[in-house]
PDB file of C-alpha atoms in Angstrom:
ATOM      1  CA  UNK A  63     -40.354 -27.367 -49.730  1.00 40.00           C
ATOM      2  CA  UNK A  64     -43.841 -27.025 -48.365  1.00 44.00           C
ATOM      3  CA  UNK A  65     -44.859 -24.557 -51.050  1.00 43.00           C
ATOM      4  CA  UNK A  66     -43.840 -26.909 -53.844  1.00 44.00           C
ATOM      5  CA  UNK A  67     -46.209 -29.529 -52.379  1.00 44.00           C
ATOM      6  CA  UNK A  68     -49.274 -27.343 -52.957  1.00 50.00           C
ATOM      7  CA  UNK A  69     -49.822 -26.181 -56.528  1.00 53.00           C
ATOM      8  CA  UNK A  70     -53.069 -24.435 -55.493  1.00 50.00           C
ATOM      9  CA  UNK A  71     -51.229 -22.292 -52.974  1.00 52.00           C
ATOM     10  CA  UNK A  72     -48.379 -21.436 -55.326  1.00 51.00           C
ATOM     11  CA  UNK A  73     -50.774 -20.647 -58.141  1.00 56.00           C
ATOM     12  CA  UNK A  74     -53.221 -18.571 -56.109  1.00 58.00           C
ATOM     13  CA  UNK A  75     -51.411 -16.924 -53.221  1.00 59.00           C
ATOM     14  CA  UNK A  76     -47.971 -16.847 -54.780  1.00 62.00           C
ATOM     15  CA  UNK A  77     -49.136 -15.102 -57.959  1.00 69.00           C
ATOM     16  CA  UNK A  78     -51.308 -12.605 -56.044  1.00 69.00           C
ATOM     17  CA  UNK A  79     -48.404 -11.743 -53.697  1.00 67.00           C
ATOM     18  CA  UNK A  80     -45.997 -11.392 -56.643  1.00 73.00           C
ATOM     19  CA  UNK A  81     -48.341  -9.123 -58.612  1.00 77.00           C
ATOM     20  CA  UNK A  82     -49.107  -6.998 -55.557  1.00 75.00           C
ATOM     21  CA  UNK A  83     -45.385  -6.652 -54.658  1.00 75.00           C
ATOM     22  CA  UNK A  84     -44.396  -5.689 -58.198  1.00 80.00           C
ATOM     23  CA  UNK A  85     -47.229  -3.161 -58.405  1.00 80.00           C
ATOM     24  CA  UNK A  86     -46.296  -1.667 -55.030  1.00 78.00           C
ATOM     25  CA  UNK A  87     -42.611  -1.315 -55.826  1.00 79.00           C
ATOM     26  CA  UNK A  88     -43.332   0.054 -59.323  1.00 82.00           C
ATOM     27  CA  UNK A  89     -45.631   2.688 -57.910  1.00 78.00           C
ATOM     28  CA  UNK A  90     -43.189   3.535 -55.171  1.00 79.00           C
ATOM     29  CA  UNK A  91     -40.329   3.952 -57.595  1.00 77.00           C
ATOM     30  CA  UNK A  92     -42.545   6.012 -59.890  1.00 78.00           C
ATOM     31  CA  UNK A  93     -43.239   8.388 -56.991  1.00 77.00           C
ATOM     32  CA  UNK A  94     -39.481   8.849 -56.594  1.00 78.00           C
ATOM     33  CA  UNK A  95     -39.241  10.387 -60.061  1.00 80.00           C
ATOM     34  CA  UNK A  96     -40.070  14.115 -59.762  1.00 82.00           C
ATOM     35  CA  UNK A  97     -41.682  14.411 -63.221  1.00 83.00           C
ATOM     36  CA  UNK A  98     -43.977  11.418 -62.627  1.00 82.00           C
ATOM     37  CA  UNK A  99     -44.846  12.686 -59.174  1.00 79.00           C
ATOM     38  CA  UNK A 100     -45.691  16.185 -60.443  1.00 82.00           C
ATOM     39  CA  UNK A 101     -47.842  14.744 -63.227  1.00 84.00           C
ATOM     40  CA  UNK A 102     -49.741  12.519 -60.799  1.00 81.00           C
ATOM     41  CA  UNK A 103     -50.402  15.450 -58.455  1.00 80.00           C
ATOM     42  CA  UNK A 104     -51.575  17.581 -61.401  1.00 83.00           C
ATOM     43  CA  UNK A 105     -53.943  14.843 -62.593  1.00 85.00           C
ATOM     44  CA  UNK A 106     -55.298  14.161 -59.103  1.00 82.00           C
ATOM     45  CA  UNK A 107     -55.794  17.789 -58.096  1.00 81.00           C
ATOM     46  CA  UNK A 108     -55.652  19.111 -54.525  1.00 79.00           C
ATOM     47  CA  UNK A 109     -59.157  18.663 -53.169  1.00 82.00           C
ATOM     48  CA  UNK A 110     -61.100  15.815 -51.612  1.00 83.00           C
ATOM     49  CA  UNK A 111     -59.947  12.212 -51.608  1.00 84.00           C
ATOM     50  CA  UNK A 112     -57.981  12.634 -54.817  1.00 82.00           C
ATOM     51  CA  UNK A 113     -56.137  15.564 -53.157  1.00 82.00           C
ATOM     52  CA  UNK A 114     -55.352  13.313 -50.197  1.00 84.00           C
ATOM     53  CA  UNK A 115     -53.843  10.749 -52.581  1.00 82.00           C
ATOM     54  CA  UNK A 116     -51.853  13.557 -54.246  1.00 82.00           C
ATOM     55  CA  UNK A 117     -50.510  14.714 -50.872  1.00 84.00           C
ATOM     56  CA  UNK A 118     -49.573  11.118 -50.036  1.00 83.00           C
ATOM     57  CA  UNK A 119     -47.661  10.885 -53.318  1.00 83.00           C
ATOM     58  CA  UNK A 120     -45.866  14.144 -52.520  1.00 83.00           C
ATOM     59  CA  UNK A 121     -44.975  12.871 -49.023  1.00 82.00           C
ATOM     60  CA  UNK A 122     -43.700   9.566 -50.410  1.00 82.00           C
ATOM     61  CA  UNK A 123     -41.571  11.418 -52.953  1.00 83.00           C
ATOM     62  CA  UNK A 124     -40.132  13.661 -50.263  1.00 82.00           C
ATOM     63  CA  UNK A 125     -39.365  10.685 -48.092  1.00 82.00           C
ATOM     64  CA  UNK A 126     -37.722   8.721 -50.887  1.00 82.00           C
ATOM     65  CA  UNK A 127     -35.505  11.738 -51.594  1.00 81.00           C
ATOM     66  CA  UNK A 128     -33.884  11.165 -48.212  1.00 83.00           C
ATOM     67  CA  UNK A 129     -32.020   7.832 -48.382  1.00 84.00           C
ATOM     68  CA  UNK A 130     -30.529   8.494 -44.971  1.00 87.00           C
ATOM     69  CA  UNK A 131     -34.064   7.989 -43.592  1.00 84.00           C
ATOM     70  CA  UNK A 132     -35.363   5.324 -45.971  1.00 84.00           C
ATOM     71  CA  UNK A 133     -32.542   2.824 -45.679  1.00 88.00           C
ATOM     72  CA  UNK A 134     -32.547   2.499 -41.862  1.00 90.00           C
ATOM     73  CA  UNK A 135     -36.362   2.394 -41.718  1.00 88.00           C
ATOM     74  CA  UNK A 136     -36.420  -0.282 -44.419  1.00 88.00           C
ATOM     75  CA  UNK A 137     -33.815  -2.303 -42.528  1.00 93.00           C
ATOM     76  CA  UNK A 138     -35.808  -2.027 -39.295  1.00 94.00           C
ATOM     77  CA  UNK A 139     -38.976  -3.116 -41.085  1.00 92.00           C
ATOM     78  CA  UNK A 140     -37.203  -6.215 -42.426  1.00 92.00           C
ATOM     79  CA  UNK A 141     -36.020  -7.054 -38.891  1.00 95.00           C
ATOM     80  CA  UNK A 142     -39.553  -6.502 -37.549  1.00 93.00           C
ATOM     81  CA  UNK A 143     -41.105  -8.791 -40.167  1.00 92.00           C
ATOM     82  CA  UNK A 144     -38.483 -11.432 -39.406  1.00 94.00           C
ATOM     83  CA  UNK A 145     -39.456 -11.247 -35.735  1.00 94.00           C
ATOM     84  CA  UNK A 146     -43.148 -11.546 -36.591  1.00 93.00           C
ATOM     85  CA  UNK A 147     -42.395 -14.678 -38.647  1.00 94.00           C
ATOM     86  CA  UNK A 148     -40.266 -16.091 -35.822  1.00 95.00           C
ATOM     87  CA  UNK A 149     -43.086 -15.536 -33.290  1.00 95.00           C
ATOM     88  CA  UNK A 150     -45.567 -17.265 -35.565  1.00 94.00           C
ATOM     89  CA  UNK A 151     -43.189 -20.185 -36.227  1.00 94.00           C
ATOM     90  CA  UNK A 152     -42.521 -20.619 -32.500  1.00 95.00           C
ATOM     91  CA  UNK A 153     -46.301 -20.444 -31.967  1.00 94.00           C
ATOM     92  CA  UNK A 154     -46.652 -23.526 -34.100  1.00 95.00           C
ATOM     93  CA  UNK A 155     -43.903 -25.236 -32.158  1.00 94.00           C
ATOM     94  CA  UNK A 156     -45.601 -24.281 -28.880  1.00 94.00           C
ATOM     95  CA  UNK A 157     -48.820 -26.092 -29.823  1.00 94.00           C
ATOM     96  CA  UNK A 158     -46.999 -29.092 -31.247  1.00 93.00           C
ATOM     97  CA  UNK A 159     -47.771 -28.415 -34.899  1.00 90.00           C
ATOM     98  CA  UNK A 160     -45.285 -28.779 -37.692  1.00 85.00           C
ATOM     99  CA  UNK A 161     -45.077 -25.753 -39.951  1.00 87.00           C
ATOM    100  CA  UNK A 162     -42.039 -25.639 -42.214  1.00 88.00           C
ATOM    101  CA  UNK A 163     -40.041 -22.432 -41.874  1.00 89.00           C
ATOM    102  CA  UNK A 164     -40.217 -21.687 -45.626  1.00 87.00           C
ATOM    103  CA  UNK A 165     -44.023 -21.933 -45.575  1.00 88.00           C
ATOM    104  CA  UNK A 166     -44.152 -19.683 -42.497  1.00 91.00           C
ATOM    105  CA  UNK A 167     -41.912 -17.122 -44.199  1.00 89.00           C
ATOM    106  CA  UNK A 168     -44.156 -17.174 -47.272  1.00 87.00           C
ATOM    107  CA  UNK A 169     -47.535 -17.174 -45.521  1.00 90.00           C
ATOM    108  CA  UNK A 170     -47.232 -14.941 -42.464  1.00 92.00           C
ATOM    109  CA  UNK A 171     -46.838 -11.710 -44.456  1.00 88.00           C
ATOM    110  CA  UNK A 172     -49.902 -12.690 -46.476  1.00 87.00           C
ATOM    111  CA  UNK A 173     -51.834 -13.439 -43.299  1.00 92.00           C
ATOM    112  CA  UNK A 174     -50.659 -10.139 -41.805  1.00 90.00           C
ATOM    113  CA  UNK A 175     -52.136  -8.310 -44.795  1.00 87.00           C
ATOM    114  CA  UNK A 176     -55.374 -10.360 -44.737  1.00 88.00           C
ATOM    115  CA  UNK A 177     -55.984  -9.599 -41.058  1.00 88.00           C
ATOM    116  CA  UNK A 178     -56.036  -5.891 -41.845  1.00 86.00           C
ATOM    117  CA  UNK A 179     -59.437  -6.249 -43.508  1.00 84.00           C
ATOM    118  CA  UNK A 180     -61.783  -4.028 -41.484  1.00 85.00           C
ATOM    119  CA  UNK A 181     -64.232  -6.764 -40.576  1.00 87.00           C
ATOM    120  CA  UNK A 182     -63.152  -7.609 -37.015  1.00 85.00           C
ATOM    121  CA  UNK A 183     -61.423  -6.155 -33.999  1.00 87.00           C
ATOM    122  CA  UNK A 184     -57.668  -6.610 -34.266  1.00 80.00           C
ATOM    123  CA  UNK A 185     -58.042  -9.193 -37.019  1.00 84.00           C
ATOM    124  CA  UNK A 186     -59.418 -11.714 -34.532  1.00 86.00           C
ATOM    125  CA  UNK A 187     -61.170 -14.477 -36.427  1.00 90.00           C
ATOM    126  CA  UNK A 188     -59.870 -13.334 -39.783  1.00 91.00           C
ATOM    127  CA  UNK A 189     -56.316 -14.224 -38.810  1.00 92.00           C
ATOM    128  CA  UNK A 190     -57.422 -17.596 -37.432  1.00 93.00           C
ATOM    129  CA  UNK A 191     -59.363 -18.369 -40.595  1.00 92.00           C
ATOM    130  CA  UNK A 192     -56.359 -17.471 -42.754  1.00 92.00           C
ATOM    131  CA  UNK A 193     -54.126 -19.726 -40.608  1.00 94.00           C
ATOM    132  CA  UNK A 194     -56.554 -22.621 -41.047  1.00 93.00           C
ATOM    133  CA  UNK A 195     -56.999 -22.168 -44.823  1.00 92.00           C
ATOM    134  CA  UNK A 196     -53.417 -21.366 -45.799  1.00 91.00           C
ATOM    135  CA  UNK A 197     -51.439 -23.563 -43.415  1.00 92.00           C
ATOM    136  CA  UNK A 198     -53.999 -26.353 -43.872  1.00 90.00           C
ATOM    137  CA  UNK A 199     -53.682 -26.215 -47.694  1.00 86.00           C
ATOM    138  CA  UNK A 200     -49.931 -25.752 -47.685  1.00 85.00           C
ATOM    139  CA  UNK A 201     -48.698 -27.916 -44.823  1.00 86.00           C
ATOM    140  CA  UNK A 202     -51.644 -30.084 -43.903  1.00 89.00           C
ATOM    141  CA  UNK A 203     -51.841 -28.452 -40.494  1.00 91.00           C
ATOM    142  CA  UNK A 204     -55.038 -29.558 -38.639  1.00 93.00           C
ATOM    143  CA  UNK A 205     -57.553 -26.721 -38.164  1.00 92.00           C
ATOM    144  CA  UNK A 206     -57.445 -26.937 -34.351  1.00 94.00           C
ATOM    145  CA  UNK A 207     -53.637 -26.606 -34.230  1.00 95.00           C
ATOM    146  CA  UNK A 208     -53.693 -23.777 -36.770  1.00 94.00           C
ATOM    147  CA  UNK A 209     -56.213 -21.838 -34.660  1.00 95.00           C
ATOM    148  CA  UNK A 210     -54.202 -22.578 -31.487  1.00 95.00           C
ATOM    149  CA  UNK A 211     -50.978 -21.345 -33.098  1.00 95.00           C
ATOM    150  CA  UNK A 212     -52.799 -18.180 -34.276  1.00 94.00           C
ATOM    151  CA  UNK A 213     -54.105 -17.527 -30.758  1.00 95.00           C
ATOM    152  CA  UNK A 214     -50.616 -18.062 -29.279  1.00 95.00           C
ATOM    153  CA  UNK A 215     -49.366 -15.485 -31.802  1.00 94.00           C
ATOM    154  CA  UNK A 216     -52.149 -13.078 -30.862  1.00 93.00           C
ATOM    155  CA  UNK A 217     -51.420 -13.532 -27.138  1.00 93.00           C
ATOM    156  CA  UNK A 218     -47.709 -12.827 -27.581  1.00 93.00           C
ATOM    157  CA  UNK A 219     -48.362  -9.766 -29.700  1.00 90.00           C
ATOM    158  CA  UNK A 220     -50.954  -8.556 -27.225  1.00 89.00           C
ATOM    159  CA  UNK A 221     -48.589  -8.969 -24.294  1.00 91.00           C
ATOM    160  CA  UNK A 222     -45.797  -7.125 -26.068  1.00 89.00           C
ATOM    161  CA  UNK A 223     -48.243  -4.406 -27.097  1.00 88.00           C
ATOM    162  CA  UNK A 224     -49.249  -3.919 -23.459  1.00 89.00           C
ATOM    163  CA  UNK A 225     -45.623  -3.275 -22.571  1.00 86.00           C
ATOM    164  CA  UNK A 226     -45.463  -0.682 -25.362  1.00 83.00           C
ATOM    165  CA  UNK A 227     -48.758   0.802 -24.211  1.00 83.00           C
ATOM    166  CA  UNK A 228     -47.410   1.301 -20.698  1.00 84.00           C
ATOM    167  CA  UNK A 229     -44.338   2.977 -22.112  1.00 80.00           C
ATOM    168  CA  UNK A 230     -46.597   5.211 -24.251  1.00 78.00           C
ATOM    169  CA  UNK A 231     -48.691   6.273 -21.228  1.00 79.00           C
ATOM    170  CA  UNK A 232     -45.569   7.077 -19.248  1.00 77.00           C
ATOM    171  CA  UNK A 233     -44.108   9.125 -22.105  1.00 73.00           C
ATOM    172  CA  UNK A 234     -47.290  11.227 -22.434  1.00 67.00           C
ATOM    173  CA  UNK A 235     -46.672  12.604 -18.978  1.00 64.00           C
ATOM    174  CA  UNK A 236     -43.318  14.045 -20.067  1.00 58.00           C
ATOM    175  CA  UNK A 237     -43.051  17.362 -21.899  1.00 59.00           C
ATOM    176  CA  UNK A 238     -43.173  17.021 -25.687  1.00 57.00           C
ATOM    177  CA  UNK A 239     -39.793  16.757 -27.330  1.00 60.00           C
ATOM    178  CA  UNK A 240     -38.736  16.345 -30.940  1.00 55.00           C
ATOM    179  CA  UNK A 241     -35.541  15.585 -32.782  1.00 54.00           C
ATOM    180  CA  UNK A 242     -36.152  18.330 -35.333  1.00 54.00           C
ATOM    181  CA  UNK A 243     -35.829  21.874 -33.974  1.00 57.00           C
ATOM    182  CA  UNK A 244     -37.991  23.363 -36.753  1.00 54.00           C
ATOM    183  CA  UNK A 245     -40.899  21.160 -35.638  1.00 52.00           C
ATOM    184  CA  UNK A 246     -40.382  22.214 -32.018  1.00 54.00           C
ATOM    185  CA  UNK A 247     -40.530  25.882 -33.114  1.00 54.00           C
ATOM    186  CA  UNK A 248     -43.839  25.224 -34.942  1.00 50.00           C
ATOM    187  CA  UNK A 249     -45.292  23.597 -31.839  1.00 50.00           C
ATOM    188  CA  UNK A 250     -44.290  26.565 -29.669  1.00 54.00           C
ATOM    189  CA  UNK A 251     -45.750  29.155 -32.106  1.00 50.00           C
TER     190      UNK A 251
END
């Protein structure tokens, strides 16, 4: 196990990920309870940024009340994350670096979150730095190979995004459609 070989990584990143995940799921489940949700909305009020948080809590509660929507979306997000991890792992293989699959599974979601910091365009530079630090500390991956693997990942994601962008542009030329008739009626009014 690559993670067992690095006490620093397990102690620092592992604990932070665990605490964040527990906090996220606890807050999400709390929003599913109507009494908790109503109390939070009452405390936050309806105006300004606090009102925006209150509306987000209401929306989350309404979404969680529909398991027929939540379960398939959750399943698709798990599949998507598995594909992201696979692309990153194959990126390491493409540049000739050894990155154990278990380390890749543990670190890529952390790196995906880190690259969301609003300090660069598309996470460029931030993602590469995270690859160097985390895969270097965990797996002993040389910095050059970690950066190369990150750039391979970025190239693949960019290429796939271009295909989606073309599809988006083509769809904008078609008349607006929606699966929910009540939304269509609102748009026509």
